Every structure is written in C-alpha cells, then in structure tokens.
XYZ file of C-alpha atoms in Angstrom:
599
model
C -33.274 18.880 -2.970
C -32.463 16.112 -5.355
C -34.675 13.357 -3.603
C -36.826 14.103 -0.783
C -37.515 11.468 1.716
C -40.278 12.982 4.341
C -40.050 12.753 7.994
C -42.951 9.553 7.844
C -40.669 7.797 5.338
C -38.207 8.088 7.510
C -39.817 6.741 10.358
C -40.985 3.961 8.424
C -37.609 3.022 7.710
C -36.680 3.275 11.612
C -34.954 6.340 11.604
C -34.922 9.564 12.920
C -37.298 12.312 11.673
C -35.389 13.563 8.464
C -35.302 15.094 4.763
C -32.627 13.475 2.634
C -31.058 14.957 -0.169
C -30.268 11.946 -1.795
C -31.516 8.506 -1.861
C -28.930 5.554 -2.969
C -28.752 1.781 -1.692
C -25.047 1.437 -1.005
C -22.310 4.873 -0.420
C -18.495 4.268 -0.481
C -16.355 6.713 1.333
C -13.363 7.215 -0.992
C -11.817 5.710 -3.723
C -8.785 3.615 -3.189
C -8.804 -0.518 -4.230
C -10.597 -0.890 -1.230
C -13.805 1.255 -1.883
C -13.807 1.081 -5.909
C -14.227 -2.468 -6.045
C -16.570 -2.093 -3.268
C -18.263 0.238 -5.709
C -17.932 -1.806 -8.519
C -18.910 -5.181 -7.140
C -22.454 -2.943 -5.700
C -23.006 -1.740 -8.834
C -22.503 -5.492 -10.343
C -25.064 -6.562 -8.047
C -27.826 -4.048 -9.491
C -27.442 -1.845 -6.850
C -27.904 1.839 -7.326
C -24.477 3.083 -5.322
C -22.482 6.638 -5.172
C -18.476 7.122 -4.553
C -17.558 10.000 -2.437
C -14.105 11.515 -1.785
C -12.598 13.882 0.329
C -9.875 15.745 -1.990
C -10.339 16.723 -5.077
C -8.160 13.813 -6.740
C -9.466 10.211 -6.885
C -7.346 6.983 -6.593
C -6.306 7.325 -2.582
C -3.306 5.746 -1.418
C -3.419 2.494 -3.893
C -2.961 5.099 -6.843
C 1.076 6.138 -5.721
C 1.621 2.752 -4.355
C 3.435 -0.180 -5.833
C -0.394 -1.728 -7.089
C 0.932 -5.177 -6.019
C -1.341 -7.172 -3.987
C -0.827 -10.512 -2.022
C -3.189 -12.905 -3.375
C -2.009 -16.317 -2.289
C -3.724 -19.896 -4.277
C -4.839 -16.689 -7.128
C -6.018 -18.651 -10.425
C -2.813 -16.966 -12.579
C -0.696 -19.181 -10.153
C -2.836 -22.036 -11.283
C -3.039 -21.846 -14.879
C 1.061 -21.242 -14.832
C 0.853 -24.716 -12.862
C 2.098 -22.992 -9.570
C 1.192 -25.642 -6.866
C -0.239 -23.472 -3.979
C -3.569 -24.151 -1.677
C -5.637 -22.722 0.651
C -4.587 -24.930 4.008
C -0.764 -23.933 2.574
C -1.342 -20.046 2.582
C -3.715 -20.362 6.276
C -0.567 -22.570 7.525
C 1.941 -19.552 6.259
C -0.494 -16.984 7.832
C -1.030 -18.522 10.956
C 2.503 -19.043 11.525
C 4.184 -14.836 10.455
C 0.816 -13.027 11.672
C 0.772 -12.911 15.949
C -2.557 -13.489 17.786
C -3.660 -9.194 17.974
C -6.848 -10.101 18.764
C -10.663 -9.924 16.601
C -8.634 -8.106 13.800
C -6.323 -11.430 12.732
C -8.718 -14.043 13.625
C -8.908 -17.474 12.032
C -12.277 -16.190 10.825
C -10.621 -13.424 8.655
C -8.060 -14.716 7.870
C -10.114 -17.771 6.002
C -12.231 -14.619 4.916
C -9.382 -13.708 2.946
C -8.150 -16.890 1.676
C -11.488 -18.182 0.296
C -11.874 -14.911 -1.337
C -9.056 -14.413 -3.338
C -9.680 -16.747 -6.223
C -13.454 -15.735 -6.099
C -12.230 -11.722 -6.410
C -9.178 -11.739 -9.095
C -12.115 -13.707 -11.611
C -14.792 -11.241 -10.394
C -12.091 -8.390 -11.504
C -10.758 -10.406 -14.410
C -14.083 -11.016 -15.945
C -15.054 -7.399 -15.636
C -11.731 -6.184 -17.725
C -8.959 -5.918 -14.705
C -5.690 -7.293 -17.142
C -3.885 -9.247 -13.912
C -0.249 -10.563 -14.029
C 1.918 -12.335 -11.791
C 4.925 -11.109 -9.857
C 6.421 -14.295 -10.363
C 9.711 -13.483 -8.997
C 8.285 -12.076 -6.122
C 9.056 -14.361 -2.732
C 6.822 -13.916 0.832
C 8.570 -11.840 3.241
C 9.671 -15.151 5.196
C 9.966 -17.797 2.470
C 11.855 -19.924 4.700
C 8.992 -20.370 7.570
C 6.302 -22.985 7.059
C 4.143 -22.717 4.429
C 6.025 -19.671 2.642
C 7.278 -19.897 -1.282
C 7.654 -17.125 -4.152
C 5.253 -15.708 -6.604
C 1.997 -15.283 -4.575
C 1.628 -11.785 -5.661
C -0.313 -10.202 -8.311
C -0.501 -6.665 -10.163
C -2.160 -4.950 -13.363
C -0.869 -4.383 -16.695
C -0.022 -1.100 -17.493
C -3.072 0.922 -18.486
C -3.520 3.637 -21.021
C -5.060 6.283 -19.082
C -6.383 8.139 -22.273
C -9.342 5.530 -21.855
C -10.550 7.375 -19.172
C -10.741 10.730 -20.863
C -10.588 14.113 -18.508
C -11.312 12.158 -15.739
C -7.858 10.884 -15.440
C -6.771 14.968 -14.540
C -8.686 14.756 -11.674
C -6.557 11.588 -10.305
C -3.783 11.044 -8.411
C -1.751 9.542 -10.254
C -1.670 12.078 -13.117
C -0.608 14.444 -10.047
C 1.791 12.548 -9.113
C 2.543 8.805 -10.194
C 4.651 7.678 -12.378
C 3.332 8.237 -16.055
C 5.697 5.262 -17.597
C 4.738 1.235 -17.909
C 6.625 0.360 -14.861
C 6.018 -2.967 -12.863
C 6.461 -4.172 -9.517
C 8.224 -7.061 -10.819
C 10.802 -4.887 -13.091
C 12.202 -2.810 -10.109
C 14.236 -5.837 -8.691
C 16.226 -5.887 -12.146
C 16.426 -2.860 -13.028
C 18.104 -1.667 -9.293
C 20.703 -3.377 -10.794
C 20.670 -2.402 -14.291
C 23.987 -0.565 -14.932
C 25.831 -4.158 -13.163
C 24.579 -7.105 -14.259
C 23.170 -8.155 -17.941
C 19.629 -9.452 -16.074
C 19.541 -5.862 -15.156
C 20.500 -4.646 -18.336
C 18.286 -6.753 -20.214
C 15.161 -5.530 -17.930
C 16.018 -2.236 -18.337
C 15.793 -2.765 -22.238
C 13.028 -4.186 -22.255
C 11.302 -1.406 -20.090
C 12.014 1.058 -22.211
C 11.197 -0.324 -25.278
C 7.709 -1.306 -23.796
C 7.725 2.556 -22.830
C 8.723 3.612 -26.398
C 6.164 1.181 -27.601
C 3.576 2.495 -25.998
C 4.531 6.342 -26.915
C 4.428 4.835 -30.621
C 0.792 3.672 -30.451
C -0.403 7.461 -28.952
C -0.838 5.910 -25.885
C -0.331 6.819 -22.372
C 0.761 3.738 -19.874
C 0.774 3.940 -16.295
C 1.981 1.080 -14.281
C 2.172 0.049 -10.630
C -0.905 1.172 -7.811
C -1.503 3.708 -11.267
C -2.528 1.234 -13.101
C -4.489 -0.568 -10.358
C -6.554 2.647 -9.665
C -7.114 3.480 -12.878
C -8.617 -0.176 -14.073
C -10.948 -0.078 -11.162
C -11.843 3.721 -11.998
C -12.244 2.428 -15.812
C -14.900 0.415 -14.328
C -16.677 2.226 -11.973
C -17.117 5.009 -14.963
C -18.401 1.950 -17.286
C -20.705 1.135 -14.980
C -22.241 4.864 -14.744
C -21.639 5.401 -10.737
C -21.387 8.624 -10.171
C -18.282 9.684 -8.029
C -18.401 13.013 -6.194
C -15.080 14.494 -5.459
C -14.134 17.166 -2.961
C -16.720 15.596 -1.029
C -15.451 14.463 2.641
C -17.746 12.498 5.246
C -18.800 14.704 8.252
C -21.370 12.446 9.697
C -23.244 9.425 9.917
C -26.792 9.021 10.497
C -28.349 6.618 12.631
C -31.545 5.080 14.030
C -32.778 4.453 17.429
C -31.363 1.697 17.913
C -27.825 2.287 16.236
C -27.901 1.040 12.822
C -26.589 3.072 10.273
C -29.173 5.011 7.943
C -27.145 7.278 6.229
C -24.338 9.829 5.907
C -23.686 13.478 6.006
C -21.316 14.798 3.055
C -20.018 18.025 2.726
C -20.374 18.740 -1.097
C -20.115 22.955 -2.399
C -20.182 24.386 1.212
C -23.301 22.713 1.946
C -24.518 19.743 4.071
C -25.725 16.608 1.778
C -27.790 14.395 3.346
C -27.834 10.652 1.741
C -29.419 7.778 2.726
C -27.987 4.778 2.048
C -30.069 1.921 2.303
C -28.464 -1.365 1.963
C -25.438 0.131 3.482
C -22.027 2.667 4.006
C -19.147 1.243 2.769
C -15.919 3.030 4.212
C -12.820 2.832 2.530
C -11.477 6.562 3.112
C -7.969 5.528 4.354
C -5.994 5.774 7.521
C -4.611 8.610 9.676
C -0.982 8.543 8.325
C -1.192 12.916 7.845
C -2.877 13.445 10.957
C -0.406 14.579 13.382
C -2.151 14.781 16.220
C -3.269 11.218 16.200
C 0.781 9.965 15.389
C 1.911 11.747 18.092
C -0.823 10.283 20.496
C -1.256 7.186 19.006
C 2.934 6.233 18.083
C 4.499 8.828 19.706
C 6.176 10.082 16.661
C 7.063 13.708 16.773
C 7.124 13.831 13.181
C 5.551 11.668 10.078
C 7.472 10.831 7.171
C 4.748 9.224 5.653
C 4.367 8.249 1.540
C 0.760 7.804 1.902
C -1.662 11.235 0.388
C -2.535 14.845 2.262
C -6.189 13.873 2.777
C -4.675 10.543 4.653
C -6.374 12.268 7.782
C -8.485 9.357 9.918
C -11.698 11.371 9.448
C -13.900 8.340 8.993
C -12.294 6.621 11.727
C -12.731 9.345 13.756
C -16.481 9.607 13.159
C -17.297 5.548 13.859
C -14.900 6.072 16.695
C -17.004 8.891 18.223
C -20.057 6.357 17.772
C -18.729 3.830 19.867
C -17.023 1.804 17.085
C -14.071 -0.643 18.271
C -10.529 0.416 17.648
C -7.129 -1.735 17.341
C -3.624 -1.355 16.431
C -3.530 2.730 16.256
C 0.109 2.449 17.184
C 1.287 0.391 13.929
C 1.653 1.566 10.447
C 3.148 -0.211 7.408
C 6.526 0.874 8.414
C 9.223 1.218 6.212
C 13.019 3.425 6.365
C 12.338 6.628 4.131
C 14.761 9.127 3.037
C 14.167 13.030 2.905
C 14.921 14.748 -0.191
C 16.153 18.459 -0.272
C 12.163 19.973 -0.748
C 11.216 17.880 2.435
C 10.268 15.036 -0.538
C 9.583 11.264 1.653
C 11.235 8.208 -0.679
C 10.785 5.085 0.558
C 13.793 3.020 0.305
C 13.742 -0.762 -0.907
C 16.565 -2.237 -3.038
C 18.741 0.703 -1.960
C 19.159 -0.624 1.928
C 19.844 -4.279 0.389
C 22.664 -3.936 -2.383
C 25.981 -4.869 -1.209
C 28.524 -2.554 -0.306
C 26.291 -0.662 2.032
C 25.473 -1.490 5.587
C 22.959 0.754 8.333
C 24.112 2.038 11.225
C 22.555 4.143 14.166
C 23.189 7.170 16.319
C 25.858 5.368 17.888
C 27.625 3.897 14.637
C 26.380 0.328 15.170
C 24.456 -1.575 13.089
C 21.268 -2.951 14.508
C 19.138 -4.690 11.927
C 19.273 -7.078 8.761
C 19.108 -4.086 5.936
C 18.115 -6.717 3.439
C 14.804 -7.747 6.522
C 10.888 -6.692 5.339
C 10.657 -3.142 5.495
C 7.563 -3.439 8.116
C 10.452 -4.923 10.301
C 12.533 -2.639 9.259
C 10.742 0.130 10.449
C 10.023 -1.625 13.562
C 13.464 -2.275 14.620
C 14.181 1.564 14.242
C 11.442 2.504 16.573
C 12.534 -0.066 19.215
C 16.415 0.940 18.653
C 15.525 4.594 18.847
C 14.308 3.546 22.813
C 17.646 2.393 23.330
C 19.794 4.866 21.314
C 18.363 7.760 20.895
C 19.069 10.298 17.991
C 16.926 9.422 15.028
C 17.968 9.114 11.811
C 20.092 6.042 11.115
C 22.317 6.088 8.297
C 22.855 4.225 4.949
C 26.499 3.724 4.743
C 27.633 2.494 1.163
C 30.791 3.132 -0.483
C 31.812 4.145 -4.535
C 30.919 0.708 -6.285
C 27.395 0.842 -4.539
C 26.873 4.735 -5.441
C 28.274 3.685 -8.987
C 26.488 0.422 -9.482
C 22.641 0.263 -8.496
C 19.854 2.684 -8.554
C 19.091 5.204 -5.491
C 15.426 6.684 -5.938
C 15.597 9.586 -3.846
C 18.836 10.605 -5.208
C 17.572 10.460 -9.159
C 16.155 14.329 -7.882
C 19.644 15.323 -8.560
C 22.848 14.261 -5.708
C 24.405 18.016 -6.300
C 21.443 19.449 -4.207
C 21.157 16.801 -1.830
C 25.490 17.624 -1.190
C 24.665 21.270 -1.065
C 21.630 21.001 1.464
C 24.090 18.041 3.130
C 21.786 15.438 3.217
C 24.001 13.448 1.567
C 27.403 13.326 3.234
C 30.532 11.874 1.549
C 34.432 11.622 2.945
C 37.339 9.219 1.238
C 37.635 7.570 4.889
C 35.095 5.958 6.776
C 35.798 8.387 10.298
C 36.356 11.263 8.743
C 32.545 10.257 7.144
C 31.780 9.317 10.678
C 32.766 13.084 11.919
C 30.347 14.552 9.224
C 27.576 12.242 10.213
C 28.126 13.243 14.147
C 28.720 9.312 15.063
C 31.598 8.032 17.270
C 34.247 7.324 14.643
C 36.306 4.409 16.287
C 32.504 2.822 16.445
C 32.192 2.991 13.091
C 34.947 2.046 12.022
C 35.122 -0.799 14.269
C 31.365 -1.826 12.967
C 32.335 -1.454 9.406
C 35.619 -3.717 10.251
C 33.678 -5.967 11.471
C 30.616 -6.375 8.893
C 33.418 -6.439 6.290
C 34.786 -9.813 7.572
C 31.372 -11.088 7.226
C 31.029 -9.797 3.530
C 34.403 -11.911 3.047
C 33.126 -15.105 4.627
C 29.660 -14.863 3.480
C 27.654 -14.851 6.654
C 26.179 -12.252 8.563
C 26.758 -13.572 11.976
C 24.799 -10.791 13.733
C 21.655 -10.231 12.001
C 21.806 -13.050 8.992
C 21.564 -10.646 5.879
C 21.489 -12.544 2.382
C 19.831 -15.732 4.631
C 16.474 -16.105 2.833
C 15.296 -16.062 -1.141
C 13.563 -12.548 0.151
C 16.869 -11.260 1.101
C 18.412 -11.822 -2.226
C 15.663 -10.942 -3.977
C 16.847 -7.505 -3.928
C 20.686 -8.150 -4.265
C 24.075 -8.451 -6.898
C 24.471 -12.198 -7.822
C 27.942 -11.099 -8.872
C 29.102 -10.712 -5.942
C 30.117 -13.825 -4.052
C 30.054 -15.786 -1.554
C 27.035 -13.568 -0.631
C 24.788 -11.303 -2.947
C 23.758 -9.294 0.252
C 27.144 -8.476 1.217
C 30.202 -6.514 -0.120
C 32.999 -5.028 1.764
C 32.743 -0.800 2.387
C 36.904 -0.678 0.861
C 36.551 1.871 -2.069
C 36.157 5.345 -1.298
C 34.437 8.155 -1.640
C 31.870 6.967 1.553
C 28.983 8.408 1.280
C 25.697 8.462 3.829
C 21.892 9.108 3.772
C 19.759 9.903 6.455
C 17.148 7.094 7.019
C 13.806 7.919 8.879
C 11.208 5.620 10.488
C 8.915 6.396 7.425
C 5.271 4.199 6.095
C 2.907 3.733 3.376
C 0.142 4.277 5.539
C -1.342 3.373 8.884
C -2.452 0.065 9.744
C -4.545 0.678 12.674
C -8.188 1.707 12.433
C -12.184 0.220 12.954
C -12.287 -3.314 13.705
C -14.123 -5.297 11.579
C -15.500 -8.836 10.792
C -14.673 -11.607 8.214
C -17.651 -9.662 5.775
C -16.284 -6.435 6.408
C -19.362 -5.189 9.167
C -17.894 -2.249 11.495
C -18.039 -3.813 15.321
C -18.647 -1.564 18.871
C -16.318 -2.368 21.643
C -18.983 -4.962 23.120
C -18.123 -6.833 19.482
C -21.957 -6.050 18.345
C -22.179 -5.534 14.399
C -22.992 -1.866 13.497
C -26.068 -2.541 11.559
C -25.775 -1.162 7.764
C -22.258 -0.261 8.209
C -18.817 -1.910 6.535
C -15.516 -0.552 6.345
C -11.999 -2.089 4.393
C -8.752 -0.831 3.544
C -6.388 1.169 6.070
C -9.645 2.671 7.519
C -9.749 -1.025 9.406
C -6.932 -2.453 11.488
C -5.370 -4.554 8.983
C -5.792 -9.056 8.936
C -2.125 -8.918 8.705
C -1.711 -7.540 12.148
C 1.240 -6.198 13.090
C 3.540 -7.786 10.138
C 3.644 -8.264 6.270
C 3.114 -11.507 4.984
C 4.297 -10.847 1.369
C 4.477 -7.841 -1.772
C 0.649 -6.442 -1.840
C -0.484 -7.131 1.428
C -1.403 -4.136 2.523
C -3.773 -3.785 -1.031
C -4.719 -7.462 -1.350
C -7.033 -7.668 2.178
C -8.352 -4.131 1.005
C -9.812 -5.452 -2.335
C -11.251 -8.745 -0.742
C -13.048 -7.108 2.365
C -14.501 -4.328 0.100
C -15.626 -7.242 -2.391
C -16.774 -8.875 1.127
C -18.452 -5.592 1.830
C -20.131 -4.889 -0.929
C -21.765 -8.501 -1.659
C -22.821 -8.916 1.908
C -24.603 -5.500 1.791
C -26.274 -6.725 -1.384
C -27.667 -9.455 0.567
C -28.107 -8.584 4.093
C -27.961 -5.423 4.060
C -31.398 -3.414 6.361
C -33.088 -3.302 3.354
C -32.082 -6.256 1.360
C -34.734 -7.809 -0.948
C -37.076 -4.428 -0.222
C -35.317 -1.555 -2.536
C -36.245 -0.989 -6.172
C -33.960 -2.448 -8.789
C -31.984 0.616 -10.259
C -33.535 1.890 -13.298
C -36.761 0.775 -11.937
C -39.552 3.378 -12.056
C -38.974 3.802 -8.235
C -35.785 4.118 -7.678
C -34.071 7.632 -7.477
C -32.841 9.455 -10.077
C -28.750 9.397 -10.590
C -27.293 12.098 -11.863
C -23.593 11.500 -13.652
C -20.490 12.609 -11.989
C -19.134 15.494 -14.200
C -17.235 15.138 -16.696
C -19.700 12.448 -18.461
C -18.512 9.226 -18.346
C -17.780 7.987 -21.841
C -19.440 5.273 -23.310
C -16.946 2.898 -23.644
C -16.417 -0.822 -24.197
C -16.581 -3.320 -21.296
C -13.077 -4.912 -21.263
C -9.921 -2.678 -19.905
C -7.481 -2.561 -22.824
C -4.046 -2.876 -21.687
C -0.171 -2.228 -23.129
C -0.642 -5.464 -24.525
C-alpha cells in the first residue's frame, strides 16, 4: 500500500474501521472545466489533491466542445468599457431561467454572478489567456436585462507545451487541431458569400499558417480550454490518474463523506480524502438505460464522450443524494453522418434559403431559435406528430453559399447512403423524404411570402440580434429569410440531438451535494453536468453550460479548503507529515508559470 491509515486512525477520524491506500486532502472525479479548476484552485490553496478519470483520455466533455463560457459583468467586458453589472445579469437570469426548484435558486444564481469576476482573474493570473466573444449576443437579447458580448473563451493553445501528455487527451483524439474560435464560426458560415466572411476566413488561416510557421501546434475552442487548465494542473505537480473510474464512496457513521473507492489496474484503491470529494465526472448523456427511463428517448444522438455514463451520479444517488431535472439535456438538432457520426447543427438551420419541416411537411419552430429550444420544440412536436426526424429543407444558393459541417465528410457518401436527399422540385423532394407533398409545398409557399415581406408571421425568425447573429446580411428585407425558388432541393435528416445532460445531484450555492431532506452531504461537492444545471431548463447565452461548471468547481474547491471535515487540522503539503505524492506518468515537465498562447 502506498499510505496506510490503520483501523484506530480511522476511527479517530469518525469513520469506519479501514486501511487506505492513499491519503490526499481533496479528490476530483474527472477532468472537464468543472473538476480541473476544482483541482487547480485546491492545489492553489496548498492543498495536497489527486485528479481521477474514468477513460483513458483526459479533458471530458469541455475538451470537444465550443470552450465558450457565459461569464456575464467578466473584467475583459470592463477593461473594453462594456457597461454590464451584477443586478443587470441577476435581472436577465431571473427573467429566461423558470422557478425548477433548489437547483435555480436566487442563492445560486448570485453564487454564480459574484463569482465570475473573482474566477476569470483567479484563471487569468494563473496563465488562462481569456478573450471575449464580443459578437456573441444572449440567447434572448431582447428580454430584460439581455445585451451581446457576455461570453468568454481561450486563446488558442500550443499543445506541444504539454509534452506526451497531450496524446493521452481528448482533444488530440478527436478535436479540432487548428486555431479556431467560437467567435470566427459566425463569419466564416458565410465565408464563400459575403467579404466579412471572406475576410474571417483569411484571417483564420493565416493565424493557422502562422502558427504552423513558428513549429507550433494550436488548438482552439473547449481544446484550448482543456488544455490551459491541464497546463496548469501539470505545473502545479497534481498527479492525475487516468483509466481510473469511481466505484464507491466511503462514509462515516453518520453520513459524511470520508473517502472514495477507485478502480485503478484491476484493483480496488482506497483514498481518503480529507477536506473533501470533488465530483465533476459528467452526466449520463451515453447511458441508455437512464435516456430511455429518464427522457424516453429510444435512441441518443448525443455529441458529448463514451465514458459520458452517470456513474457518479449513480453512486450519490444510491446514497440518498437529491436528484433534479434527469429528463433535460442541453438539447440541440443533430445530423447523422454516413458512419453513424452525431454533428450538431448551428448556423446551418439559420442561413436563409432553408426552412425545417416535420413528419407531416410543416414547419413548427423558429430555425434561427436557441438550440436548447430547438431541441425542445422537437420533443414536444414529436408528441403531436410522430415520425422523428425533421428535415432541413434548403435549396441550391444555400447548398452553394454557407458552410454545412456534417456534410464537409464528403456529400457523395451521404447521396449514396441517402441521407441526403435532393430533387429539382420541392414534391418530388417531398416523395423522397416520405412527407405529404401538397403539405410541403403549401408550407414552403407559404414561408416564401414571408421571406419576400420580411416577417415570419408564424414563428418570428430573423426577430432578435441572436437570430441574425447567424444569418446573410445580403439578403434583404430579412437576413433570416430567403425564398426555397432555385433548384436542386436538397434535405437532411435532423435528430433531437445534445451536448450533454443537464440533469444530475442537486447542489448548493458552494457546490455541497444535498439528500432529498436538503441536508448537506458532509465532505462532499459536485459541479459540472454531474449537477442539475443553475440554468434550469434553458440557456441563457454561448458558454453556459461551461461557465456555471468552472465557478461551482472554483466554489467547490475554496469552500473545501475552508470548511471542509478537516479544515485547519491536515498537514500543509510538503510538510514532513503529509503523504507522499507520487507524479502521474509521464513526468510533468518543469515548465514556466504563464500559458503561452498563439499570440
């Protein structure tokens, strides 16, 4: 054993009769934005702390993600001289996010709001290169208290900095290895039709070419948020086990949490964890058992990782730990590619010249709407029409003009397979999709008239400064809309698809895991997707889904610093009585303590 801790140590801590293998003061379960900066802001306090995760790859769902985050009254938006404030934001939140319950209190939500400015410095000072999505709007701009460019993100980040470790991540599996930006995608959607577009796209690849110049290797979006926290966490020496799921936790008498069980080389690892366990091991989105119970969804078409499985949910859930909003997910339309591939779909569903239609050729939504509404008006339509998917319907000048993700994997195999159908008139498309023609043709008829007049008199597309956000300001009287006239018609199968799920352990404004009776969990904290989310059952702007994930593991992590059960009584790390630590393999290199950046 590494570090033995006898059966009358153990009692003397309160605890059950027990050997542990390993003695630390805090353990995070995985290593998404929620747990590293758990990790890191531990390890800032002195704290002796150890990262475990359950695949073999590091970086979680934040690592294949956009990396934006929704930091509202954030210090960038001051020093640009960006008027914002924290009643502003609270007024905004109050009014999009619906009463849920505990999850979306007042509490939390000031929780969040007083901790934003006091996180993005903590992370700024420590070498995270921030920059603002300045273009960026809220999701509803136009309700009280809403405006554009609350959201944040990270440079791009050379990922040689981090050595061989960056082979075990999950981005160098499967991200995109190129200095991409939330804030380019909007532009360069559009880059083949208007000279904004054009100019973005330039200027993207030269900063790619740029970077290839200087040997290094840039990684934008949730890439390069994962990575700068990862930078850190190997600067700061915490060693982070991977392959290493939670199986158990270990508890006292009277309920508070001791410790943790970790399955690590086929055997059992006992660790005890003394100021703490901080859980930030993701949601449930692969487990489909729990979708099908939970959201009735026969099938997932989720973006989020294989190990997204709910374990850690599961095992606080067993232990009496409150649960809320297992139905929701951060919904969002998703196309499926010919090798069963999920793409989420953003700008495509917004361009003009396209509309989206259901089993019954009628539209039913705003395509240009939040893509958490989105996906929530498919599952309510679905109830009234059955026969998921819907369709994308766009004619030649949209297939021509802007940029379709999912069909960058090559359109001749998505033909071939026919999951992309195309006909020269709208009902002989109609046949090939298996929708009423005359409907159809009637609803594309109709949502043409509006594209002429400029208002969408059934659902409003091209409304707000979100809507046109992703749009063609060449086209007129409304960016949003453009007539389905010039054929080939073409049509993609759109299915009720996420980035994760949103339900999971409920939680308090410093991140402690509650029972049902709303009793704190002694020594226990949990952020991320592994809680049910602040936002509740909507998204309040770009990054929200990250942004509440990086301030309740800050929350976490600080509060188990200080309160934690054995707060003010464990050895200072390094100290001749603390535990010996041995490094994650490979070695972290000694590097220096700021996060260079494409810049």
């Amino acid at each position: 054993m590494e570090t033995g801790e006898t059966a009358a140590g153990a009692a003397a801590a309160g605890g059950p009769a027990t050997e542990w293998d390993r003695i630390v003061d805090v353990l995070v379960v995985g290593t998404g934005a929620a747990a590293l900066t758990a990790a890191i802001t531990a390890a800032d306090e002195g704290l002796d702390v150890l990262v475990v995760e359950s695949t073999g790859l590091w970086g979680g769902t934040t690592s294949i993600s956009g990396g934006g985050l929704w930091m509202p009254n954030n210090p960038l938006m001051k020093k640009d001289g960006v008027r914002d404030s924290r009643a502003k934001a609270l007024t905004y939140m109050e009014e999009v996010i619906a009463d849920v319950g505990p999850v979306s209190s007042r509490e939390r939500k000031l929780a969040f709001l007083e901790t934003v400015p006091e996180v993005v410095t903590f992370l700024g000072d420590l070498g995270v290169q921030w920059m603002r999505s300045k273009d960026y709007p809220d999701y509803y701009p136009d309700r009280p208290g809403g405006m554009v460019g609350r959201s944040l993100e990270v440079k791009a980040f050379d990922t040689k900095l981090l050595g061989p470790w960056f082979k075990q991540s999950r981005p160098a599996a499967s991200g995109i290895p190129a200095p991409l930006a939330t804030d380019d995608v909007w532009e360069l959607s559009r880059a083949w039709s208007t000279p904004s577009g054009f100019i973005r796209g330039a200027r993207f690849v030269f900063r790619t070419l740029g970077g290839l110049a200087r040997g290094k290797r840039l990684y934008g979006l949730g890439g390069a948020l994962a990575s700068s926290l990862m930078y850190i966490v190997r600067n700061q020496q915490t060693p982070v086990w991977l392959s290493a799921p939670l199986t158990d936790l270990i508890q006292d008498d009277g309920g508070a949490v001791l410790g943790a069980v970790v399955s690590r080389d086929g055997r059992d690892v006992r660790i005890r964890a003394r100021r703490g366990v901080v859980l930030g091991a993701g949601g449930f989105a692969r487990n489909a058992e729990w979708r099908e119970q939970y959201q009735g969804l026969e099938k997932e078409y989720s973006s989020a990782p294989e190990g997204d499985l709910g374990q850690a949910i599961d095992i606080v859930a067993s232990r009496g730990g409150a649960l809320a909003l297992m139905d929701d997910a951060w919904w969002g339309p998703s196309a499926v590619g010919p090798k069963g591939n999920v793409t989420f779909t953003l700008a495509e569903r917004s361009m003009p010249f396209s509309l989206v239609v259901d089993a019954a050729g009628n539209r039913f939504l705003n395509e240009s709407e939040s893509y958490v509404d989105f996906g929530h008006h498919m599952l309510e339509n679905n109830k009234r029409v059955p026969g998921t998917p819907a369709w994308l319907v766009f004619d030649a000048r949209h297939a021509r003009r802007y940029l379709f993700n999912a069909l960058l994997q090559g359109r001749a195999e998505w033909k071939k397979q026919g999951l992309l159908l195309q006909d020269e008139s709208i009902t002989g498309l109609a046949e090939k999709m298996g929708v009423p023609p005359a409907a159809l043709q009637a609803t594309v008829e109709r949502f043409n008239g509006f594209a002429k007049t400029g208002v969408d008199e059934d659902f409003h597309r091209g409304d707000t400064v979100y809507d046109t956000y992703y749009s063609d300001p060449r086209v007129k009287p409304n960016p949003n809309l453009g007539p389905l006239e010039k054929g080939p018609f073409s049509a993609v199968r759109l299915y009720p698809g996420d980035l994760g799920t949103k339900g999971g352990l409920v939680t308090d404004a410093d991140a402690r895991v509650l029972r049902e009776d709303g009793s704190v969990i002694p020594g226990l904290y949990a952020a991320g997707n592994t809680t049910a989310s602040v936002m509740g059952r909507t998204y309040p702007g770009a990054g929200a889904t990250i942004a509440p994930a990086v301030v309740f593991g800050y929350r976490a992590a600080r509060h188990a610093a200080a309160y934690g059960p054995e707060a003010g009584s464990v050895p200072a790390a390094g100290s001749a009585a603390a535990p010996a630590v041995e490094p994650a393999a490979p070695a972290a290199p000694a590097v220096p303590p700021a996060v260079p950046t494409a810049g």
